[in-house]
Short mmCIF file of C-alpha atoms in Angstrom, two decimals:
data_model
loop_
_atom_site.label_atom_id
_atom_site.label_comp_id
_atom_site.label_asym_id
_atom_site.label_seq_id
_atom_site.Cartn_x
_atom_site.Cartn_y
_atom_site.Cartn_z
CA MET A 125 164.72 -17.06 -47.32
CA SER A 126 163.61 -20.68 -47.65
CA LEU A 127 163.95 -21.10 -43.88
CA LEU A 128 161.48 -18.22 -43.38
CA LEU A 129 159.04 -19.78 -45.84
CA PHE A 130 159.40 -23.16 -44.13
CA CYS A 131 158.89 -21.62 -40.67
CA GLY A 132 155.90 -19.63 -41.91
CA GLY A 133 154.33 -22.79 -43.33
CA VAL A 134 154.90 -24.71 -40.10
CA PHE A 135 153.49 -21.81 -38.08
CA ARG A 136 150.38 -21.70 -40.23
CA ARG A 137 149.86 -25.45 -40.04
CA VAL A 138 150.34 -25.68 -36.28
CA PHE A 139 148.97 -22.41 -34.97
CA GLY A 140 146.36 -21.91 -37.68
CA TRP A 141 144.80 -25.23 -36.74
CA LEU A 142 145.10 -24.35 -33.07
CA LEU A 143 143.60 -20.89 -33.42
CA TRP A 144 140.85 -21.33 -35.97
CA ASP A 145 139.83 -24.96 -35.82
CA ASN A 146 139.64 -25.33 -32.06
CA LEU A 147 138.34 -21.99 -30.84
CA GLY A 148 134.80 -22.60 -31.96
CA VAL A 149 134.70 -19.86 -34.59
CA ALA A 150 131.37 -20.18 -36.36
CA ARG A 151 131.58 -21.24 -39.96
CA GLY A 152 128.03 -20.25 -40.83
CA PHE A 153 126.90 -16.75 -41.64
CA LYS A 154 123.68 -14.87 -41.09
CA SER A 155 121.71 -14.63 -44.28
CA VAL A 156 121.46 -11.26 -46.00
CA ASP A 157 118.11 -10.19 -47.39
CA ARG A 158 118.90 -7.26 -49.67
CA ASP A 159 115.29 -7.18 -50.86
CA GLN A 160 113.97 -6.36 -47.39
CA PRO A 161 111.68 -3.37 -48.00
CA PHE A 162 112.22 -1.54 -44.69
CA LEU A 163 114.79 -1.59 -41.94
CA LEU A 164 112.70 0.83 -39.89
CA PRO A 165 108.97 0.51 -39.28
CA PRO A 166 106.98 1.94 -42.21
CA ASP A 167 104.91 4.11 -39.86
CA MET A 168 106.94 7.16 -38.78
CA ARG A 169 105.01 7.35 -35.50
CA GLN A 170 106.78 4.16 -34.42
CA TRP A 171 110.25 5.65 -34.93
CA LEU A 172 110.08 7.99 -31.94
CA PRO A 173 108.29 7.75 -28.59
CA GLY A 174 104.93 9.49 -28.39
CA ASP A 175 106.21 12.04 -25.88
CA HIS A 176 109.16 13.18 -28.03
CA PHE A 177 109.42 16.96 -28.42
CA VAL A 178 109.23 16.80 -32.20
CA TRP A 179 105.58 15.62 -32.07
CA PHE A 180 104.67 18.67 -29.97
CA LEU A 181 106.50 20.90 -32.44
CA ILE A 182 104.65 19.36 -35.41
CA ASP A 183 101.34 20.11 -33.67
CA VAL A 184 102.36 23.71 -32.91
CA VAL A 185 103.50 24.41 -36.48
CA GLY A 186 100.26 22.84 -37.73
CA GLU A 187 98.36 25.59 -35.88
CA LEU A 188 100.42 28.43 -37.39
CA ASP A 189 99.20 30.55 -40.30
CA LEU A 190 101.74 29.82 -43.03
CA SER A 191 99.75 31.43 -45.85
CA GLY A 192 102.56 33.96 -46.38
CA PHE A 193 104.84 31.11 -47.41
CA MET A 194 102.18 29.65 -49.69
CA ARG A 195 101.72 32.88 -51.70
CA GLY A 196 105.13 32.45 -53.29
CA TYR A 197 104.16 29.15 -54.91
CA ARG A 198 101.87 28.56 -57.86
CA LEU A 199 100.57 25.42 -59.50
CA GLY A 200 102.07 24.52 -62.84
CA ALA A 201 105.26 26.50 -62.27
CA LYS A 202 108.46 25.22 -63.81
CA GLY A 203 111.07 23.44 -61.78
CA ARG A 204 111.13 20.78 -59.16
CA GLU A 205 108.40 20.56 -56.54
CA ALA A 206 109.14 22.55 -53.41
CA PHE A 207 109.24 21.10 -49.93
CA ASP A 208 106.18 21.66 -47.77
CA PRO A 209 106.65 24.97 -45.88
CA ALA A 210 105.17 23.49 -42.68
CA MET A 211 107.73 20.69 -42.80
CA MET A 212 110.57 23.16 -43.37
CA VAL A 213 109.44 25.42 -40.50
CA THR A 214 109.21 22.37 -38.23
CA LEU A 215 112.66 21.20 -39.32
CA LEU A 216 114.28 24.59 -38.71
CA ALA A 217 112.52 25.08 -35.35
CA TYR A 218 113.59 21.62 -34.18
CA ALA A 219 117.16 22.12 -35.36
CA TYR A 220 117.43 25.54 -33.71
CA GLN A 221 116.11 24.27 -30.37
CA ASP A 222 118.62 21.42 -30.67
CA GLY A 223 121.44 23.95 -31.09
CA VAL A 224 122.04 23.18 -34.78
CA ARG A 225 122.11 26.36 -36.86
CA SER A 226 124.25 25.41 -39.87
CA SER A 227 122.28 24.28 -42.92
CA ARG A 228 124.99 21.72 -43.70
CA LYS A 229 124.75 20.27 -40.21
CA ILE A 230 120.95 20.21 -40.45
CA GLU A 231 121.30 18.27 -43.71
CA GLN A 232 123.64 15.77 -42.00
CA LYS A 233 121.19 15.39 -39.10
CA CYS A 234 118.39 14.65 -41.60
CA VAL A 235 120.45 11.69 -42.79
CA THR A 236 121.64 10.36 -39.42
CA ASP A 237 119.02 11.36 -36.81
CA VAL A 238 115.49 10.02 -37.19
CA ALA A 239 114.01 12.91 -35.19
CA TYR A 240 114.96 15.26 -37.99
#
């Protein structure tokens, strides 16, 4: 057992110096700014190119009459605020054209894909 410990120590002293000290491994690190307010641009229009399909879809849904959705909501009602029906229609239309039909998968896409 002591021979293994001795050999391990020699190996570390010889090869550790050879591998780490002479290969030019950087000893400095990039600084981390955890107080950085945004990793993405604050303006959503900068996240996707201007000719992306989602912008067209937002314009189309903006022209639709969604008053039928609005009738179900009233001011001062109890509970959490609802999502904007135009945003939800746009989200579902974009997801469906993208081949995503599962609500769980749409939720995942909202977290991982900026177009959603």
